[in-house]
Amino acid sequence: MGETVDMTEADGTRETVRRHLAAWWETNARDLPWRFGRTTPWGVLVSEVMSQQTQMSRVVPYWRSWMAAWPDAAALAAASTAEVITAWGKLGYPRRALRLQECARVVANECHDDLPETYDGLTALPGIGDYTASAVMSFAYGKRIAVIDTNIRRVLSRVFDGRESLGGATSRADRELAQRVLPDDAVRSTVWNQSVMELGAVVCTAKKPMCERCPVSAECRFLAAGRPGLGERRTRPRQRFQGTDRQVRGLVLNALRAKPQGSQTIGREEIRALWKDRVQLDACIASLDEDGLIEMMPDGSLRLPD
DNA sequence: GTCCAGGAGG
DNA sequence: CCTCCCGGAC
């Protein structure tokens, strides 16, 4: 040990965790098409937006065809909204598709088709919040920035604090911990963010973490403590899907997406057949219209917007 | 039944 | 803080 720097035990553990995780990343990282410098910053952004609340395995085929159709912001900006909503398919939360196109239009028209390279510039874009901006900064630009999502919060809380992250909004403690353990070197910080997230996605999962396969099990305070409160969460049980407005909105959009391109319209009869509860159906149609996902025509039919 | 690589609006 | 927004994997 050098005589100038007195390394604390915590520093040593942190460094050991970084090394083990980086080695694990080398051989275990999933070969996703937007990784390892194979796409543009815009491609990374698209992958992150598609991945919001959506499993990566479902995202991959959508991302491929999406990027083939619209390789950059200018291309997406020029597409019709109907095409964009249709291409979003069954990824869910279609407002994301609308915001992604709005984002593309801002980038194309106000940024000369160049994605901003600052956190503030990115968060100013439609549909880009703290997580996605940080992810693009780290994964696309290689900047040193702490990325914080539910996986990272869970992994860091377990490994370094020995307890479950209880969900809810990101706390000051979450941010301080993420900052404290982020490697100083930019390149290493990018690997760190990706590998911690990957570990949370495939090994250190919420309910059934596979500690026997974990590269940092020897340093994990949560495991050492006997995994107290495993799977515990503060968030209330999620709203059911069956019978919700989300289901009804999905039915309406699915009916429109199923129509041939160029005439994606459904009439009164077909609309009414979609859902029994007329009041709820009308409310959902109104909310889809407000969101800009559909247009209500004077004759009562619906169509996807131009 | 549970879980998601969140963001926006209230 | 809170709620809403989708759909499939497991």
mmCIF file of N, CA, C and O (backbone and C1' of nucleotides) in Angstrom, chain A residues 55 90 93-95 236 238 246 249-250, chain C:
data_model
loop_
_atom_site.group_PDB
_atom_site.id
_atom_site.type_symbol
_atom_site.label_atom_id
_atom_site.label_comp_id
_atom_site.label_asym_id
_atom_site.label_seq_id
_atom_site.Cartn_x
_atom_site.Cartn_y
_atom_site.Cartn_z
ATOM 1 N N GLN A 55 -39.478 -4.692 -21.026
ATOM 2 C CA GLN A 55 -38.340 -5.616 -21.017
ATOM 3 C C GLN A 55 -37.547 -5.537 -22.305
ATOM 4 O O GLN A 55 -38.085 -5.447 -23.391
ATOM 5 N N LYS A 90 -46.995 -3.156 -30.179
ATOM 6 C CA LYS A 90 -47.455 -3.519 -28.849
ATOM 7 C C LYS A 90 -46.398 -3.289 -27.790
ATOM 8 O O LYS A 90 -46.339 -4.021 -26.795
ATOM 9 N N TYR A 93 -47.593 1.802 -23.643
ATOM 10 C CA TYR A 93 -47.443 3.229 -23.381
ATOM 11 C C TYR A 93 -47.144 3.998 -24.669
ATOM 12 O O TYR A 93 -46.062 4.589 -24.837
ATOM 13 N N PRO A 94 -48.083 4.048 -25.594
ATOM 14 C CA PRO A 94 -47.819 4.663 -26.899
ATOM 15 C C PRO A 94 -47.562 6.164 -26.847
ATOM 16 O O PRO A 94 -47.082 6.738 -27.826
ATOM 17 N N ARG A 95 -47.862 6.786 -25.708
ATOM 18 C CA ARG A 95 -47.503 8.204 -25.610
ATOM 19 C C ARG A 95 -45.995 8.384 -25.753
ATOM 20 O O ARG A 95 -45.518 9.432 -26.163
ATOM 21 N N ARG A 236 -47.473 0.471 -3.349
ATOM 22 C CA ARG A 236 -48.720 -0.263 -3.224
ATOM 23 C C ARG A 236 -48.842 -1.233 -4.397
ATOM 24 O O ARG A 236 -48.187 -1.065 -5.427
ATOM 25 N N ARG A 238 -49.772 -2.764 -7.726
ATOM 26 C CA ARG A 238 -50.032 -2.074 -8.983
ATOM 27 C C ARG A 238 -51.503 -2.143 -9.375
ATOM 28 O O ARG A 238 -52.187 -3.110 -9.112
ATOM 29 N N ARG A 246 -56.434 1.767 -19.358
ATOM 30 C CA ARG A 246 -55.278 1.390 -20.165
ATOM 31 C C ARG A 246 -55.638 0.264 -21.119
ATOM 32 O O ARG A 246 -55.207 0.251 -22.282
ATOM 33 N N ARG A 249 -58.011 1.801 -23.881
ATOM 34 C CA ARG A 249 -57.214 2.608 -24.815
ATOM 35 C C ARG A 249 -56.414 1.706 -25.746
ATOM 36 O O ARG A 249 -56.311 1.963 -26.949
ATOM 37 N N GLY A 250 -55.863 0.639 -25.172
ATOM 38 C CA GLY A 250 -55.111 -0.307 -25.981
ATOM 39 C C GLY A 250 -55.966 -0.959 -27.047
ATOM 40 O O GLY A 250 -55.523 -1.138 -28.194
ATOM 41 P P DC C 1 -41.182 12.095 -1.132
ATOM 42 O "O5'" DC C 1 -41.960 11.364 -2.301
ATOM 43 C "C5'" DC C 1 -43.222 10.699 -2.302
ATOM 44 C "C4'" DC C 1 -44.325 11.559 -1.733
ATOM 45 C "C3'" DC C 1 -45.670 11.120 -2.294
ATOM 46 O "O3'" DC C 1 -46.328 10.330 -1.356
ATOM 47 C "C1'" DC C 1 -45.322 13.442 -2.726
ATOM 48 P P DC C 2 -47.100 8.985 -1.950
ATOM 49 O "O5'" DC C 2 -48.104 9.535 -3.053
ATOM 50 C "C5'" DC C 2 -49.336 10.147 -2.655
ATOM 51 C "C4'" DC C 2 -50.088 10.518 -3.916
ATOM 52 C "C3'" DC C 2 -50.343 9.309 -4.803
ATOM 53 O "O3'" DC C 2 -51.668 8.870 -4.652
ATOM 54 C "C1'" DC C 2 -49.510 11.192 -6.049
ATOM 55 P P DT C 3 -52.100 7.465 -5.372
ATOM 56 O "O5'" DT C 3 -52.353 7.875 -6.885
ATOM 57 C "C5'" DT C 3 -53.271 8.908 -7.191
ATOM 58 C "C4'" DT C 3 -53.302 9.126 -8.687
ATOM 59 C "C3'" DT C 3 -53.528 7.835 -9.476
ATOM 60 O "O3'" DT C 3 -54.583 8.024 -10.382
ATOM 61 C "C1'" DT C 3 -51.594 8.965 -10.271
ATOM 62 P P DC C 4 -55.258 6.743 -11.084
ATOM 63 O "O5'" DC C 4 -54.783 6.883 -12.590
ATOM 64 C "C5'" DC C 4 -54.957 8.129 -13.273
ATOM 65 C "C4'" DC C 4 -54.003 8.164 -14.443
ATOM 66 C "C3'" DC C 4 -54.025 6.895 -15.286
ATOM 67 O "O3'" DC C 4 -54.537 7.200 -16.566
ATOM 68 C "C1'" DC C 4 -51.796 7.652 -14.871
ATOM 69 P P DC C 5 -55.043 6.079 -17.580
ATOM 70 O "O5'" DC C 5 -53.738 5.779 -18.427
ATOM 71 C "C5'" DC C 5 -53.250 6.779 -19.324
ATOM 72 C "C4'" DC C 5 -51.872 6.409 -19.748
ATOM 73 C "C3'" DC C 5 -51.782 5.032 -20.428
ATOM 74 O "O3'" DC C 5 -51.106 5.187 -21.662
ATOM 75 C "C1'" DC C 5 -50.088 5.295 -18.813
ATOM 76 P P DC C 6 -51.619 4.325 -22.884
ATOM 77 O "O5'" DC C 6 -51.126 2.908 -22.377
ATOM 78 C "C5'" DC C 6 -51.824 1.774 -22.669
ATOM 79 C "C4'" DC C 6 -50.850 0.708 -23.042
ATOM 80 C "C3'" DC C 6 -51.468 -0.679 -23.165
ATOM 81 O "O3'" DC C 6 -51.131 -1.139 -24.438
ATOM 82 C "C1'" DC C 6 -49.530 -0.722 -21.790
ATOM 83 P P DG C 7 -51.806 -2.317 -25.171
ATOM 84 O "O5'" DG C 7 -50.835 -3.523 -24.858
ATOM 85 C "C5'" DG C 7 -49.499 -3.460 -25.324
ATOM 86 C "C4'" DG C 7 -48.693 -4.516 -24.630
ATOM 87 C "C3'" DG C 7 -49.363 -5.895 -24.607
ATOM 88 O "O3'" DG C 7 -48.571 -6.764 -25.380
ATOM 89 C "C1'" DG C 7 -48.356 -5.352 -22.518
ATOM 90 P P DG C 8 -49.153 -8.203 -25.821
ATOM 91 O "O5'" DG C 8 -47.974 -9.138 -25.295
ATOM 92 C "C5'" DG C 8 -46.628 -8.729 -25.536
ATOM 93 C "C4'" DG C 8 -45.749 -9.235 -24.432
ATOM 94 C "C3'" DG C 8 -45.866 -10.743 -24.171
ATOM 95 O "O3'" DG C 8 -44.564 -11.264 -24.017
ATOM 96 C "C1'" DG C 8 -46.058 -9.573 -22.169
ATOM 97 P P DA C 9 -44.349 -12.877 -24.223
ATOM 98 O "O5'" DA C 9 -43.109 -13.100 -23.262
ATOM 99 C "C5'" DA C 9 -42.352 -11.963 -22.822
ATOM 100 C "C4'" DA C 9 -41.674 -12.287 -21.520
ATOM 101 C "C3'" DA C 9 -41.564 -13.776 -21.205
ATOM 102 O "O3'" DA C 9 -40.387 -14.012 -20.456
ATOM 103 C "C1'" DA C 9 -42.909 -12.747 -19.579
ATOM 104 P P DC C 10 -39.832 -15.525 -20.332
ATOM 105 O "O5'" DC C 10 -39.738 -15.755 -18.773
ATOM 106 C "C5'" DC C 10 -39.972 -14.729 -17.826
ATOM 107 C "C4'" DC C 10 -40.585 -15.331 -16.571
ATOM 108 C "C3'" DC C 10 -40.807 -16.833 -16.622
ATOM 109 O "O3'" DC C 10 -39.979 -17.461 -15.656
ATOM 110 C "C1'" DC C 10 -42.716 -15.706 -15.757
#
